[in-house]
Structure formats: structure tokens, C-alpha cells
PDB file of C-alpha atoms in Angstrom:
ATOM      1  CA  MET A   1    -105.932 219.356 -83.889  1.00  0.00           C
ATOM      2  CA  ALA A   2    -105.306 217.477 -80.635  1.00  0.00           C
ATOM      3  CA  LEU A   3    -101.993 216.452 -79.149  1.00  0.00           C
ATOM      4  CA  SER A   4    -100.869 213.098 -80.565  1.00  0.00           C
ATOM      5  CA  SER A   5     -98.685 210.239 -79.459  1.00  0.00           C
ATOM      6  CA  MET A   6     -96.326 208.545 -81.911  1.00  0.00           C
ATOM      7  CA  THR A   7     -97.466 205.027 -81.018  1.00  0.00           C
ATOM      8  CA  GLY A   8    -100.577 203.333 -82.338  1.00  0.00           C
ATOM      9  CA  PHE A   9    -102.092 200.407 -84.210  1.00  0.00           C
ATOM     10  CA  ALA A  10    -104.881 200.079 -86.775  1.00  0.00           C
ATOM     11  CA  ARG A  11    -106.309 197.474 -89.119  1.00  0.00           C
ATOM     12  CA  ALA A  12    -108.805 197.801 -91.946  1.00  0.00           C
ATOM     13  CA  ASP A  13    -110.349 195.033 -94.073  1.00  0.00           C
ATOM     14  CA  GLY A  14    -112.348 195.249 -97.277  1.00  0.00           C
ATOM     15  CA  VAL A  15    -113.494 193.474-100.421  1.00  0.00           C
ATOM     16  CA  CYS A  16    -113.442 194.668-104.018  1.00  0.00           C
ATOM     17  CA  GLY A  17    -114.828 192.171-106.500  1.00  0.00           C
ATOM     18  CA  ALA A  18    -112.673 189.069-106.285  1.00  0.00           C
ATOM     19  CA  TYR A  19    -110.052 190.841-104.146  1.00  0.00           C
ATOM     20  CA  ILE A  20    -109.956 190.467-100.365  1.00  0.00           C
ATOM     21  CA  LEU A  21    -107.942 193.354 -98.894  1.00  0.00           C
ATOM     22  CA  ALA A  22    -106.376 194.040 -95.491  1.00  0.00           C
ATOM     23  CA  TRP A  23    -104.137 196.854 -94.223  1.00  0.00           C
ATOM     24  CA  GLU A  24    -102.236 196.625 -90.937  1.00  0.00           C
ATOM     25  CA  LEU A  25    -100.573 199.761 -89.558  1.00  0.00           C
ATOM     26  CA  ARG A  26     -98.275 200.100 -86.562  1.00  0.00           C
ATOM     27  CA  SER A  27     -96.404 203.261 -85.536  1.00  0.00           C
ATOM     28  CA  VAL A  28     -93.609 203.733 -82.989  1.00  0.00           C
ATOM     29  CA  ASN A  29     -91.399 206.575 -81.778  1.00  0.00           C
ATOM     30  CA  ALA A  30     -88.854 208.194 -84.098  1.00  0.00           C
ATOM     31  CA  LYS A  31     -87.031 211.504 -84.493  1.00  0.00           C
ATOM     32  CA  GLY A  32     -88.750 212.191 -87.809  1.00  0.00           C
ATOM     33  CA  LEU A  33     -91.302 210.560 -90.105  1.00  0.00           C
ATOM     34  CA  GLU A  34     -90.234 207.244 -91.600  1.00  0.00           C
ATOM     35  CA  MET A  35     -92.320 204.635 -93.395  1.00  0.00           C
ATOM     36  CA  ARG A  36     -91.653 200.909 -93.775  1.00  0.00           C
ATOM     37  CA  LEU A  37     -94.069 199.730 -96.486  1.00  0.00           C
ATOM     38  CA  ARG A  38     -94.682 196.088 -97.444  1.00  0.00           C
ATOM     39  CA  LEU A  39     -96.739 195.487-100.585  1.00  0.00           C
ATOM     40  CA  PRO A  40     -97.595 192.243-102.399  1.00  0.00           C
ATOM     41  CA  PRO A  41     -95.671 191.601-105.635  1.00  0.00           C
ATOM     42  CA  GLY A  42     -97.086 193.602-108.515  1.00  0.00           C
ATOM     43  CA  TRP A  43     -98.688 196.347-106.408  1.00  0.00           C
ATOM     44  CA  ASP A  44     -95.875 198.894-106.456  1.00  0.00           C
ATOM     45  CA  ALA A  45     -98.028 201.348-108.430  1.00  0.00           C
ATOM     46  CA  ILE A  46     -99.803 202.476-105.257  1.00  0.00           C
ATOM     47  CA  GLU A  47     -96.642 203.192-103.236  1.00  0.00           C
ATOM     48  CA  ILE A  48     -96.289 206.898-104.083  1.00  0.00           C
ATOM     49  CA  ALA A  49     -99.948 207.606-103.282  1.00  0.00           C
ATOM     50  CA  VAL A  50     -99.660 205.733 -99.964  1.00  0.00           C
ATOM     51  CA  ARG A  51     -96.547 207.660 -98.939  1.00  0.00           C
ATOM     52  CA  ASN A  52     -98.107 211.004 -99.892  1.00  0.00           C
ATOM     53  CA  ARG A  53    -101.201 210.320 -97.791  1.00  0.00           C
ATOM     54  CA  THR A  54     -99.032 209.281 -94.872  1.00  0.00           C
ATOM     55  CA  ALA A  55     -97.030 212.516 -94.997  1.00  0.00           C
ATOM     56  CA  LYS A  56    -100.251 214.557 -94.881  1.00  0.00           C
ATOM     57  CA  ALA A  57    -101.661 212.672 -91.899  1.00  0.00           C
ATOM     58  CA  LEU A  58     -98.584 212.169 -89.676  1.00  0.00           C
ATOM     59  CA  ALA A  59     -95.697 214.414 -88.628  1.00  0.00           C
ATOM     60  CA  ARG A  60     -93.395 212.043 -86.698  1.00  0.00           C
ATOM     61  CA  GLY A  61     -92.904 208.363 -85.980  1.00  0.00           C
ATOM     62  CA  THR A  62     -91.887 205.216 -87.805  1.00  0.00           C
ATOM     63  CA  LEU A  63     -94.900 203.684 -89.549  1.00  0.00           C
ATOM     64  CA  TYR A  64     -94.943 199.988 -90.452  1.00  0.00           C
ATOM     65  CA  ALA A  65     -97.649 199.423 -93.088  1.00  0.00           C
ATOM     66  CA  THR A  66     -98.432 195.984 -94.507  1.00  0.00           C
ATOM     67  CA  LEU A  67    -100.924 195.242 -97.285  1.00  0.00           C
ATOM     68  CA  ASN A  68    -102.326 191.718 -97.692  1.00  0.00           C
ATOM     69  CA  ILE A  69    -104.337 190.833-100.809  1.00  0.00           C
ATOM     70  CA  ARG A  70    -106.007 187.570-101.773  1.00  0.00           C
ATOM     71  CA  ARG A  71    -107.829 187.139-105.055  1.00  0.00           C
ATOM     72  CA  GLU A  72    -110.775 184.784-105.102  1.00  0.00           C
ATOM     73  CA  GLY A  73    -113.392 183.837-107.621  1.00  0.00           C
ATOM     74  CA  ALA A  74    -115.146 180.932-109.250  1.00  0.00           C
ATOM     75  CA  PRO A  75    -112.694 178.898-111.325  1.00  0.00           C
ATOM     76  CA  VAL A  76    -113.287 178.641-115.058  1.00  0.00           C
ATOM     77  CA  VAL A  77    -114.026 175.089-116.261  1.00  0.00           C
ATOM     78  CA  ARG A  78    -113.212 174.451-119.920  1.00  0.00           C
ATOM     79  CA  VAL A  79    -113.504 171.344-122.092  1.00  0.00           C
ATOM     80  CA  ASN A  80    -110.276 170.609-123.873  1.00  0.00           C
ATOM     81  CA  GLU A  81    -111.784 169.986-127.306  1.00  0.00           C
ATOM     82  CA  PRO A  82    -108.724 168.414-128.970  1.00  0.00           C
ATOM     83  CA  VAL A  83    -108.268 165.961-126.111  1.00  0.00           C
ATOM     84  CA  LEU A  84    -111.984 165.116-126.000  1.00  0.00           C
ATOM     85  CA  GLY A  85    -112.028 164.536-129.769  1.00  0.00           C
ATOM     86  CA  ALA A  86    -109.040 162.234-129.529  1.00  0.00           C
ATOM     87  CA  VAL A  87    -110.645 160.281-126.657  1.00  0.00           C
ATOM     88  CA  LEU A  88    -113.960 159.827-128.523  1.00  0.00           C
ATOM     89  CA  SER A  89    -112.164 158.785-131.680  1.00  0.00           C
ATOM     90  CA  ALA A  90    -110.137 156.205-129.746  1.00  0.00           C
ATOM     91  CA  MET A  91    -113.279 154.904-128.052  1.00  0.00           C
ATOM     92  CA  ARG A  92    -115.069 154.383-131.415  1.00  0.00           C
ATOM     93  CA  GLU A  93    -112.082 152.560-132.796  1.00  0.00           C
ATOM     94  CA  VAL A  94    -111.789 150.292-129.772  1.00  0.00           C
ATOM     95  CA  ALA A  95    -115.561 149.624-129.768  1.00  0.00           C
ATOM     96  CA  HIS A  96    -115.184 147.734-133.072  1.00  0.00           C
ATOM     97  CA  ARG A  97    -112.590 145.442-131.532  1.00  0.00           C
ATOM     98  CA  VAL A  98    -113.944 144.591-128.090  1.00  0.00           C
ATOM     99  CA  GLN A  99    -117.300 144.255-126.478  1.00  0.00           C
ATOM    100  CA  ALA A 100    -117.796 146.635-123.566  1.00  0.00           C
ATOM    101  CA  THR A 101    -120.469 148.710-121.970  1.00  0.00           C
ATOM    102  CA  THR A 102    -121.129 152.125-123.399  1.00  0.00           C
ATOM    103  CA  PRO A 103    -118.938 154.710-121.656  1.00  0.00           C
ATOM    104  CA  THR A 104    -120.747 157.219-119.428  1.00  0.00           C
ATOM    105  CA  LEU A 105    -120.376 160.979-119.564  1.00  0.00           C
ATOM    106  CA  ASP A 106    -118.859 161.253-116.091  1.00  0.00           C
ATOM    107  CA  GLY A 107    -116.383 158.552-116.982  1.00  0.00           C
ATOM    108  CA  ILE A 108    -115.282 160.434-120.101  1.00  0.00           C
ATOM    109  CA  LEU A 109    -115.008 163.767-118.273  1.00  0.00           C
ATOM    110  CA  ALA A 110    -112.962 162.127-115.528  1.00  0.00           C
ATOM    111  CA  LEU A 111    -110.230 161.237-117.989  1.00  0.00           C
ATOM    112  CA  LYS A 112    -107.100 163.299-117.482  1.00  0.00           C
ATOM    113  CA  GLY A 113    -106.833 166.299-119.792  1.00  0.00           C
ATOM    114  CA  VAL A 114    -110.472 166.326-120.930  1.00  0.00           C
ATOM    115  CA  ILE A 115    -111.441 169.044-118.450  1.00  0.00           C
ATOM    116  CA  ASP A 116    -109.226 172.063-117.648  1.00  0.00           C
ATOM    117  CA  VAL A 117    -109.883 174.048-114.426  1.00  0.00           C
ATOM    118  CA  ILE A 118    -108.133 177.429-114.557  1.00  0.00           C
ATOM    119  CA  ASP A 119    -108.290 180.732-112.686  1.00  0.00           C
ATOM    120  CA  GLU A 120    -110.164 183.541-114.340  1.00  0.00           C
ATOM    121  CA  ASP A 121    -107.941 186.008-116.147  1.00  0.00           C
ATOM    122  CA  GLU A 122    -107.448 189.338-114.305  1.00  0.00           C
ATOM    123  CA  ARG A 123    -109.086 192.151-116.214  1.00  0.00           C
ATOM    124  CA  GLU A 124    -107.465 195.583-116.363  1.00  0.00           C
ATOM    125  CA  GLU A 125    -110.590 197.386-115.157  1.00  0.00           C
ATOM    126  CA  ASP A 126    -110.858 195.036-112.159  1.00  0.00           C
ATOM    127  CA  ARG A 127    -107.241 195.719-111.234  1.00  0.00           C
ATOM    128  CA  ARG A 128    -107.712 199.512-111.416  1.00  0.00           C
ATOM    129  CA  ALA A 129    -110.823 199.278-109.260  1.00  0.00           C
ATOM    130  CA  ALA A 130    -108.927 197.159-106.725  1.00  0.00           C
ATOM    131  CA  GLU A 131    -106.073 199.690-106.565  1.00  0.00           C
ATOM    132  CA  SER A 132    -108.559 202.487-105.887  1.00  0.00           C
ATOM    133  CA  ALA A 133    -110.204 200.385-103.170  1.00  0.00           C
ATOM    134  CA  VAL A 134    -106.814 199.671-101.601  1.00  0.00           C
ATOM    135  CA  LEU A 135    -106.081 203.415-101.335  1.00  0.00           C
ATOM    136  CA  ASP A 136    -109.511 204.139 -99.870  1.00  0.00           C
ATOM    137  CA  LEU A 137    -108.995 201.361 -97.331  1.00  0.00           C
ATOM    138  CA  TYR A 138    -105.574 202.761 -96.465  1.00  0.00           C
ATOM    139  CA  GLU A 139    -107.160 206.147 -95.814  1.00  0.00           C
ATOM    140  CA  LYS A 140    -109.597 204.451 -93.432  1.00  0.00           C
ATOM    141  CA  ALA A 141    -106.796 202.634 -91.587  1.00  0.00           C
ATOM    142  CA  LEU A 142    -104.714 205.815 -91.411  1.00  0.00           C
ATOM    143  CA  THR A 143    -107.655 207.745 -89.940  1.00  0.00           C
ATOM    144  CA  SER A 144    -108.135 205.037 -87.320  1.00  0.00           C
ATOM    145  CA  LEU A 145    -104.417 205.093 -86.472  1.00  0.00           C
ATOM    146  CA  ALA A 146    -104.410 208.883 -86.132  1.00  0.00           C
ATOM    147  CA  GLU A 147    -107.428 208.714 -83.829  1.00  0.00           C
ATOM    148  CA  MET A 148    -105.698 206.171 -81.589  1.00  0.00           C
ATOM    149  CA  ARG A 149    -102.595 208.365 -81.499  1.00  0.00           C
ATOM    150  CA  ARG A 150    -104.739 211.351 -80.496  1.00  0.00           C
ATOM    151  CA  LYS A 151    -106.334 209.387 -77.651  1.00  0.00           C
ATOM    152  CA  GLU A 152    -102.912 208.399 -76.358  1.00  0.00           C
ATOM    153  CA  GLY A 153    -101.799 212.016 -76.827  1.00  0.00           C
ATOM    154  CA  ALA A 154    -104.670 213.212 -74.635  1.00  0.00           C
ATOM    155  CA  ALA A 155    -103.616 210.772 -71.913  1.00  0.00           C
ATOM    156  CA  LEU A 156    -100.013 211.955 -72.199  1.00  0.00           C
ATOM    157  CA  ALA A 157    -101.145 215.569 -71.934  1.00  0.00           C
ATOM    158  CA  GLU A 158    -102.744 214.792 -68.565  1.00  0.00           C
ATOM    159  CA  VAL A 159     -99.555 213.133 -67.324  1.00  0.00           C
ATOM    160  CA  LEU A 160     -97.355 216.003 -68.533  1.00  0.00           C
ATOM    161  CA  THR A 161     -99.684 218.580 -66.984  1.00  0.00           C
ATOM    162  CA  ALA A 162     -99.413 216.763 -63.666  1.00  0.00           C
ATOM    163  CA  ARG A 163     -95.608 216.841 -63.889  1.00  0.00           C
ATOM    164  CA  LEU A 164     -95.712 220.590 -64.620  1.00  0.00           C
ATOM    165  CA  ASP A 165     -97.938 221.084 -61.571  1.00  0.00           C
ATOM    166  CA  GLU A 166     -95.327 219.274 -59.474  1.00  0.00           C
ATOM    167  CA  ILE A 167     -92.588 221.559 -60.808  1.00  0.00           C
ATOM    168  CA  VAL A 168     -94.689 224.632 -59.937  1.00  0.00           C
ATOM    169  CA  ASN A 169     -95.153 223.336 -56.384  1.00  0.00           C
ATOM    170  CA  LEU A 170     -91.451 222.614 -56.009  1.00  0.00           C
ATOM    171  CA  VAL A 171     -90.527 226.074 -57.295  1.00  0.00           C
ATOM    172  CA  ALA A 172     -92.914 227.586 -54.729  1.00  0.00           C
ATOM    173  CA  ARG A 173     -91.294 225.492 -51.993  1.00  0.00           C
ATOM    174  CA  ALA A 174     -87.841 226.644 -53.040  1.00  0.00           C
ATOM    175  CA  ASP A 175     -88.963 230.252 -53.152  1.00  0.00           C
ATOM    176  CA  ALA A 176     -90.376 230.018 -49.638  1.00  0.00           C
ATOM    177  CA  ALA A 177     -87.491 227.985 -48.180  1.00  0.00           C
ATOM    178  CA  PRO A 178     -85.940 229.549 -45.039  1.00  0.00           C
ATOM    179  CA  GLY A 179     -82.520 229.108 -46.626  1.00  0.00           C
ATOM    180  CA  ARG A 180     -83.361 231.804 -49.207  1.00  0.00           C
ATOM    181  CA  ARG A 181     -84.097 234.505 -46.631  1.00  0.00           C
ATOM    182  CA  PRO A 182     -81.550 237.349 -46.529  1.00  0.00           C
ATOM    183  CA  GLU A 183     -80.670 236.697 -42.886  1.00  0.00           C
ATOM    184  CA  ALA A 184     -79.973 233.027 -43.644  1.00  0.00           C
ATOM    185  CA  VAL A 185     -77.749 233.919 -46.597  1.00  0.00           C
ATOM    186  CA  LYS A 186     -75.993 236.540 -44.466  1.00  0.00           C
ATOM    187  CA  THR A 187     -75.354 234.022 -41.717  1.00  0.00           C
ATOM    188  CA  ARG A 188     -73.874 231.477 -44.144  1.00  0.00           C
ATOM    189  CA  LEU A 189     -71.630 234.135 -45.700  1.00  0.00           C
ATOM    190  CA  ALA A 190     -70.475 235.284 -42.286  1.00  0.00           C
ATOM    191  CA  GLU A 191     -69.581 231.735 -41.366  1.00  0.00           C
ATOM    192  CA  GLN A 192     -67.624 231.263 -44.600  1.00  0.00           C
ATOM    193  CA  LEU A 193     -65.795 234.559 -44.107  1.00  0.00           C
ATOM    194  CA  ALA A 194     -64.977 233.671 -40.531  1.00  0.00           C
ATOM    195  CA  VAL A 195     -63.373 230.467 -41.716  1.00  0.00           C
ATOM    196  CA  LEU A 196     -61.303 232.387 -44.262  1.00  0.00           C
ATOM    197  CA  LEU A 197     -60.203 234.983 -41.721  1.00  0.00           C
ATOM    198  CA  ASP A 198     -59.209 232.308 -39.250  1.00  0.00           C
ATOM    199  CA  ALA A 199     -57.125 230.647 -41.906  1.00  0.00           C
ATOM    200  CA  SER A 200     -55.130 233.789 -42.718  1.00  0.00           C
ATOM    201  CA  ASP A 201     -54.751 237.372 -41.528  1.00  0.00           C
ATOM    202  CA  ARG A 202     -53.469 238.725 -44.837  1.00  0.00           C
ATOM    203  CA  PHE A 203     -56.807 239.261 -46.638  1.00  0.00           C
ATOM    204  CA  ASP A 204     -57.410 242.652 -48.209  1.00  0.00           C
ATOM    205  CA  ALA A 205     -60.615 244.155 -46.767  1.00  0.00           C
ATOM    206  CA  ASP A 206     -61.827 245.565 -50.098  1.00  0.00           C
ATOM    207  CA  ARG A 207     -61.104 242.331 -51.919  1.00  0.00           C
ATOM    208  CA  LEU A 208     -62.850 240.419 -49.155  1.00  0.00           C
ATOM    209  CA  HIS A 209     -65.904 242.660 -49.509  1.00  0.00           C
ATOM    210  CA  GLN A 210     -65.998 242.037 -53.284  1.00  0.00           C
ATOM    211  CA  GLU A 211     -65.728 238.287 -52.793  1.00  0.00           C
ATOM    212  CA  ALA A 212     -68.553 238.399 -50.265  1.00  0.00           C
ATOM    213  CA  LEU A 213     -70.787 240.209 -52.737  1.00  0.00           C
ATOM    214  CA  LEU A 214     -69.871 237.692 -55.419  1.00  0.00           C
ATOM    215  CA  LEU A 215     -70.700 234.780 -53.111  1.00  0.00           C
ATOM    216  CA  ALA A 216     -74.021 236.375 -52.261  1.00  0.00           C
ATOM    217  CA  ALA A 217     -74.873 236.832 -55.947  1.00  0.00           C
ATOM    218  CA  ARG A 218     -73.959 233.245 -56.751  1.00  0.00           C
ATOM    219  CA  ALA A 219     -76.069 231.960 -53.892  1.00  0.00           C
ATOM    220  CA  ASP A 220     -79.182 233.705 -55.187  1.00  0.00           C
ATOM    221  CA  ILE A 221     -81.422 231.344 -57.217  1.00  0.00           C
ATOM    222  CA  ARG A 222     -84.057 233.937 -58.057  1.00  0.00           C
ATOM    223  CA  GLU A 223     -83.220 233.855 -61.786  1.00  0.00           C
ATOM    224  CA  GLU A 224     -83.402 230.062 -61.926  1.00  0.00           C
ATOM    225  CA  LEU A 225     -86.774 230.009 -60.192  1.00  0.00           C
ATOM    226  CA  ASP A 226     -88.117 232.682 -62.549  1.00  0.00           C
ATOM    227  CA  ARG A 227     -86.887 230.782 -65.592  1.00  0.00           C
ATOM    228  CA  LEU A 228     -88.464 227.556 -64.344  1.00  0.00           C
ATOM    229  CA  ALA A 229     -91.783 229.353 -63.924  1.00  0.00           C
ATOM    230  CA  SER A 230     -91.449 230.801 -67.433  1.00  0.00           C
ATOM    231  CA  HIS A 231     -90.684 227.364 -68.895  1.00  0.00           C
ATOM    232  CA  VAL A 232     -93.791 225.943 -67.217  1.00  0.00           C
ATOM    233  CA  VAL A 233     -95.955 228.638 -68.822  1.00  0.00           C
ATOM    234  CA  GLN A 234     -94.425 227.920 -72.225  1.00  0.00           C
ATOM    235  CA  ALA A 235     -94.878 224.150 -71.813  1.00  0.00           C
ATOM    236  CA  ARG A 236     -98.549 224.561 -70.883  1.00  0.00           C
ATOM    237  CA  SER A 237     -99.065 226.730 -73.952  1.00  0.00           C
ATOM    238  CA  LEU A 238     -97.513 224.070 -76.193  1.00  0.00           C
ATOM    239  CA  LEU A 239     -99.655 221.317 -74.684  1.00  0.00           C
ATOM    240  CA  ILE A 240    -102.869 223.113 -75.639  1.00  0.00           C
ATOM    241  CA  SER A 241    -101.638 224.338 -79.037  1.00  0.00           C
ATOM    242  CA  GLY A 242    -102.830 221.173 -80.803  1.00  0.00           C
ATOM    243  CA  LYS A 243     -99.692 221.085 -82.953  1.00  0.00           C
ATOM    244  CA  PRO A 244     -96.880 218.505 -83.153  1.00  0.00           C
ATOM    245  CA  VAL A 245     -94.803 219.829 -80.233  1.00  0.00           C
ATOM    246  CA  GLY A 246     -92.717 216.834 -79.192  1.00  0.00           C
ATOM    247  CA  ARG A 247     -89.404 218.357 -80.267  1.00  0.00           C
ATOM    248  CA  LYS A 248     -90.118 221.703 -78.581  1.00  0.00           C
ATOM    249  CA  LEU A 249     -91.141 220.059 -75.334  1.00  0.00           C
ATOM    250  CA  ASP A 250     -88.029 217.895 -75.431  1.00  0.00           C
ATOM    251  CA  PHE A 251     -85.927 221.061 -75.708  1.00  0.00           C
ATOM    252  CA  LEU A 252     -87.849 222.602 -72.800  1.00  0.00           C
ATOM    253  CA  ALA A 253     -87.164 219.490 -70.721  1.00  0.00           C
ATOM    254  CA  GLN A 254     -83.444 220.110 -71.243  1.00  0.00           C
ATOM    255  CA  GLU A 255     -83.902 223.707 -70.093  1.00  0.00           C
ATOM    256  CA  PHE A 256     -85.817 222.549 -67.010  1.00  0.00           C
ATOM    257  CA  ASN A 257     -82.967 220.214 -66.155  1.00  0.00           C
ATOM    258  CA  ARG A 258     -80.346 222.926 -66.663  1.00  0.00           C
ATOM    259  CA  GLU A 259     -82.078 225.231 -64.163  1.00  0.00           C
ATOM    260  CA  ALA A 260     -82.471 222.413 -61.643  1.00  0.00           C
ATOM    261  CA  ASN A 261     -78.755 221.610 -61.927  1.00  0.00           C
ATOM    262  CA  THR A 262     -77.893 225.263 -61.337  1.00  0.00           C
ATOM    263  CA  ILE A 263     -80.097 225.385 -58.235  1.00  0.00           C
ATOM    264  CA  CYS A 264     -78.287 222.340 -56.840  1.00  0.00           C
ATOM    265  CA  SER A 265     -74.843 223.797 -57.587  1.00  0.00           C
ATOM    266  CA  LYS A 266     -75.634 227.238 -56.145  1.00  0.00           C
ATOM    267  CA  SER A 267     -77.370 226.135 -52.996  1.00  0.00           C
ATOM    268  CA  ASN A 268     -75.487 225.909 -49.723  1.00  0.00           C
ATOM    269  CA  ASP A 269     -78.684 224.884 -47.981  1.00  0.00           C
ATOM    270  CA  ILE A 270     -79.644 221.225 -47.644  1.00  0.00           C
ATOM    271  CA  GLU A 271     -83.377 221.889 -48.150  1.00  0.00           C
ATOM    272  CA  LEU A 272     -82.817 223.811 -51.380  1.00  0.00           C
ATOM    273  CA  THR A 273     -80.470 221.115 -52.628  1.00  0.00           C
ATOM    274  CA  ASN A 274     -83.091 218.459 -51.962  1.00  0.00           C
ATOM    275  CA  ILE A 275     -85.730 220.518 -53.748  1.00  0.00           C
ATOM    276  CA  GLY A 276     -83.391 220.879 -56.725  1.00  0.00           C
ATOM    277  CA  LEU A 277     -82.943 217.105 -56.813  1.00  0.00           C
ATOM    278  CA  GLU A 278     -86.718 216.608 -56.661  1.00  0.00           C
ATOM    279  CA  ILE A 279     -87.136 218.985 -59.586  1.00  0.00           C
ATOM    280  CA  LYS A 280     -84.561 216.983 -61.556  1.00  0.00           C
ATOM    281  CA  SER A 281     -86.491 213.770 -60.851  1.00  0.00           C
ATOM    282  CA  VAL A 282     -89.808 215.258 -61.998  1.00  0.00           C
ATOM    283  CA  VAL A 283     -88.162 216.755 -65.084  1.00  0.00           C
ATOM    284  CA  GLU A 284     -86.779 213.340 -66.013  1.00  0.00           C
ATOM    285  CA  GLN A 285     -90.282 211.853 -65.762  1.00  0.00           C
ATOM    286  CA  PHE A 286     -91.549 214.726 -67.916  1.00  0.00           C
ATOM    287  CA  ARG A 287     -88.833 214.138 -70.517  1.00  0.00           C
ATOM    288  CA  GLU A 288     -89.513 210.392 -70.725  1.00  0.00           C
ATOM    289  CA  GLN A 289     -93.180 211.009 -71.538  1.00  0.00           C
ATOM    290  CA  VAL A 290     -92.340 213.752 -74.035  1.00  0.00           C
ATOM    291  CA  GLN A 291     -90.364 211.188 -76.055  1.00  0.00           C
ATOM    292  CA  ASN A 292     -93.716 209.600 -77.024  1.00  0.00           C
ATOM    293  CA  LEU A 293     -95.242 212.781 -78.424  1.00  0.00           C
ATOM    294  CA  GLU A 294     -95.519 213.566 -82.113  1.00  0.00           C
TER     295      GLU A 294
END
């Protein structure tokens, strides 16, 4: 099963006897699976089957499904015998009173009420066959929609992979930044301590040593870089799993952002701070695309 987007469109048309059928499906992003179904009056019997098939085919998204049905067929033409009898009887009676040409057949049939044109009655077996055809057509439309969502999912996977590659490159840059070297950290700490010592001569040496160690530990972003690398590995694994992973990737995006924020807050080096901000920007692009995944 390939990665899928939550957006898509599909249409399927068909004919069953006198029924002309058309399904139109449109899906958009949503936290869960929701269906907005519009059926013609009198077709509620198929709703449960439609919803069940939807739940089997889709995991997330709001699906708008509209069914249009038009029933066609040759009209039934019937002679209204009572009216025709009354017309003929009246004509014979009048014929004895006045002289006139013999009435023609088309003239008689044109008289109002002699001919009734009505729609053919709907037979039960035709209705059942139409309902079955409607469900089969829905299955076809749903398959087409799922295929479109998979194609969009494949495109999203390429975009997300590219964003992960950018994060990997940024993590490598941060790891290799001169500001992370021990001598650079030592120099910054020495400068900070010098400022403190100049401000007061009443610092306890042991306490000062402990504070220096604490500052050094807080300045180290090794854990954040390792966690970012681990999150990238996990994200890549989810992208190729073929399962609905939108929620999991959204959670990972939050974790990416948390590590980037920590890098920015820990860093006393302008280059590392800028790299942390770049990571945040890429993570935001990653998160925006993840919102479209099933």
C-alpha cells in the first residue's frame, strides 16, 4: 500500500436500464474520516453500504460524495376508453342534427383526454438492479479516488524526503561548526567567567567551578543533534511503510521543532543559532506538507 494524500477527486458514470447514474467524489484534509453523503430522495437504502465501503478504502479525510440519478424510458401511451366512448357517442348524436364532414382519426385523438401519456411504472426488480449498479459504480469511483490520492501521496513523499535531506545536511553543518569545538566552548566560558569575576570578587571558587561545568553542559547540543538524526531515520521508515502515517509524521514534526528550539536556546554561537533557525524553517515546510497525508 502506497503513501496517500487526503485530497482527491473522482467521477464515475453509468447506465442501468432506464436509470442514468453518476457519482462525484471529492476528499479534503481532516483529522479523522468523515463522510458527507448526498443521495436523491428515496435512495437512502444504499447509505449503510456506501459508508461501509468508504471506511474500508480510506483512513482519513472528509469525503463529499454526491449521487445523481435520472430515470428515462419511453412513455406509455394509453387510450382513455371512457372518454373516447363519450366522444364517439356525442359525435353520432350530433351527426343526426348537423351536416359536417366525417371526423378523422387524428382529429379524434387530438381531443383533450382521449389519449393519456404517462411514465412507465417503476418495477421492484428494476429498482433492486439499479441499487446494485449504484454500489458497483461507487466502488469504481472510490477506486479512482484512492488512486489519485496515492499519486499525490507519492509526490508528497518526494517533497518530504527532500526536506529530510535538508535537515540531515543542516545537522551535519551544526556538528561540524567551529563553535562546537572544545576550544571554542572553553573560550566562551572563560569570557563569561571573566565578566563575572570583574563584576564581583566574592565568588566562591568551588561554586564557580560547578557553574562553569553546568554552563558547559548546557552549551553542548550533542543530544539534540543525535535526536534529530534519530527522528530523520524514523521519518524515512514511516514514509516507506505504505501505511497511513500522517498523524505519526505530524508528531515527529513537533519533535523536530522542539530540538531545533533547544539548539537555538543553548547556542552562544551565531552560526549555530542560524543553523537552528534554518532547521526550524525546514521543519515548518515539512509539517505543512504532512498535513496533507492520510
